[in-house]
Short mmCIF file of C-alpha atoms in Angstrom, two decimals:
data_model
loop_
_atom_site.label_atom_id
_atom_site.label_comp_id
_atom_site.label_asym_id
_atom_site.label_seq_id
_atom_site.Cartn_x
_atom_site.Cartn_y
_atom_site.Cartn_z
CA MET A 1 0.00 0.00 0.00
CA GLU A 2 2.87 2.32 0.71
CA THR A 3 4.19 1.87 -2.80
CA LEU A 4 0.73 2.51 -4.10
CA LYS A 5 0.53 5.73 -2.07
CA GLY A 6 4.04 6.64 -3.23
CA ILE A 7 3.12 6.03 -6.83
CA ASN A 8 -0.08 7.99 -6.48
CA LEU A 9 1.76 10.85 -4.78
CA PHE A 10 4.48 10.76 -7.43
CA SER A 11 1.87 10.67 -10.19
CA ILE A 12 0.05 13.64 -8.70
CA ILE A 13 3.26 15.66 -8.32
CA ALA A 14 4.38 14.77 -11.85
CA SER A 15 0.94 15.64 -13.25
CA VAL A 16 0.94 19.01 -11.47
CA ALA A 17 4.49 19.73 -12.70
CA ILE A 18 3.54 18.81 -16.26
CA LEU A 19 0.42 20.96 -15.99
CA ILE A 20 2.48 23.94 -14.75
CA VAL A 21 4.98 23.52 -17.59
CA ALA A 22 2.17 23.18 -20.15
CA LEU A 23 0.36 26.27 -18.85
CA SER A 24 3.62 28.24 -18.86
CA PHE A 25 4.26 27.23 -22.47
CA ALA A 26 0.67 28.10 -23.42
CA TYR A 27 1.04 31.53 -21.73
CA TYR A 28 4.24 32.11 -23.68
CA LEU A 29 2.58 31.22 -26.99
CA VAL A 30 -0.80 32.86 -26.43
CA ILE A 31 -0.03 35.96 -24.35
CA PHE A 32 3.67 36.85 -24.39
CA LEU A 33 4.59 36.38 -28.07
CA PRO A 34 1.60 38.27 -29.52
CA SER A 35 2.12 41.20 -27.15
CA LYS A 36 5.81 41.27 -28.04
CA GLU A 37 4.97 41.28 -31.76
CA LYS A 38 2.37 44.01 -31.21
CA THR A 39 4.93 46.12 -29.37
CA MET A 40 7.42 45.65 -32.19
CA GLN A 41 4.79 46.63 -34.77
CA GLU A 42 3.86 49.74 -32.79
CA GLN A 43 7.51 50.71 -32.52
CA ALA A 44 8.03 50.21 -36.26
CA SER A 45 4.92 52.29 -36.95
CA LYS A 46 6.17 55.11 -34.72
CA GLU A 47 9.59 55.02 -36.39
CA LEU A 48 7.91 55.26 -39.80
CA GLN A 49 5.79 58.20 -38.65
CA LEU A 50 8.91 59.92 -37.29
CA LYS A 51 10.75 59.42 -40.59
CA GLN A 52 7.76 60.80 -42.51
CA ALA A 53 7.58 63.82 -40.21
CA GLU A 54 11.30 64.46 -40.64
CA GLN A 55 10.97 64.19 -44.43
CA GLN A 56 8.02 66.59 -44.43
CA LYS A 57 10.04 69.03 -42.33
CA LYS A 58 12.97 68.80 -44.77
CA ASP A 59 10.63 69.28 -47.74
CA LYS A 60 8.99 72.29 -46.12
CA GLU A 61 12.36 73.80 -45.25
CA ALA A 62 13.59 73.30 -48.82
CA GLN A 63 10.44 74.99 -50.11
CA VAL A 64 11.01 77.91 -47.73
CA TYR A 65 14.58 78.30 -48.99
CA LYS A 66 13.34 78.32 -52.59
CA ASP A 67 10.56 80.79 -51.85
CA CYS A 68 12.95 83.06 -49.95
CA ASP A 69 15.41 82.91 -52.84
CA ASP A 70 12.72 83.98 -55.30
CA GLU A 71 11.42 86.67 -52.97
CA ALA A 72 14.91 88.03 -52.23
CA ALA A 73 15.86 88.16 -55.91
CA GLU A 74 12.67 90.00 -56.81
CA GLY A 75 13.00 92.40 -53.88
CA ALA A 76 16.64 93.13 -54.68
CA ARG A 77 15.80 93.80 -58.35
CA GLU A 78 13.02 96.20 -57.34
CA LEU A 79 15.32 97.90 -54.84
CA LEU A 80 18.01 98.37 -57.48
CA LYS A 81 15.45 99.93 -59.83
CA SER A 82 14.27 102.27 -57.10
CA LYS A 83 17.88 103.20 -56.20
CA ILE A 84 18.52 104.09 -59.85
CA GLU A 85 15.29 106.08 -60.03
CA ILE A 86 16.07 107.97 -56.81
CA ALA A 87 19.60 108.72 -57.99
CA GLN A 88 18.31 110.01 -61.33
CA ASN A 89 15.64 112.17 -59.69
CA SER A 90 18.09 113.63 -57.20
CA GLY A 91 20.80 114.19 -59.77
CA THR A 92 23.25 111.89 -58.01
CA ALA A 93 25.73 110.02 -60.15
CA ILE A 94 25.06 106.30 -60.36
CA PRO A 95 27.46 103.60 -61.43
CA SER A 96 26.93 102.60 -65.05
CA THR A 97 26.98 98.96 -64.04
CA TRP A 98 23.80 99.47 -62.02
CA LYS A 99 21.82 100.43 -65.11
CA GLU A 100 23.23 97.51 -67.07
CA ALA A 101 22.50 95.13 -64.22
CA SER A 102 18.97 96.44 -63.87
CA GLU A 103 18.32 96.06 -67.60
CA LYS A 104 19.52 92.46 -67.46
CA GLY A 105 17.29 91.72 -64.46
CA LEU A 106 20.20 91.40 -62.05
CA HIS A 107 20.44 92.71 -58.50
CA LEU A 108 22.98 93.82 -55.90
CA LYS A 109 24.31 91.00 -53.75
CA ASP A 110 24.07 92.91 -50.46
CA ASP A 111 20.42 93.75 -51.11
CA TYR A 112 19.70 90.15 -52.03
CA ASN A 113 21.40 88.86 -48.86
CA SER A 114 19.45 91.28 -46.71
CA TYR A 115 16.10 90.25 -48.21
CA TYR A 116 17.05 86.56 -48.02
CA GLU A 117 18.02 86.67 -44.35
CA ASN A 118 14.88 88.62 -43.45
CA CYS A 119 12.75 86.05 -45.23
CA LEU A 120 14.48 83.16 -43.44
CA ARG A 121 13.97 84.88 -40.09
CA ARG A 122 10.32 85.53 -40.88
CA ASN A 123 9.83 81.83 -41.65
CA GLY A 124 11.63 80.72 -38.48
CA ILE A 125 14.65 79.09 -40.11
CA LYS A 126 17.30 81.61 -39.14
CA TYR A 127 17.29 83.53 -35.87
#
């Protein structure tokens, strides 16, 4: 009878141990792995969103640089024309290169740089 009790006790302990191992394995497969995969997918999604946001920021910044370039060139051309007009009206001598540059649609570099920097500051790129 003692061996029978020992066998029964051993069988019960072995069955409980097997049950614990089986439940642990089932938990790993059913709960842990899917949540780990979901976390990895969420992280990948956030990384993709971050990359897209960075690309949009770069695209917007590039567009601002282009717009500021166009605006600065136009402003500098207009300023050169007005400088020539003011000089002619006041009787002040103007460099001959200014008239030639104005006729060709060119501008003064310092005026361009001033307009360009102001535009960049206005758009929050340069402080």
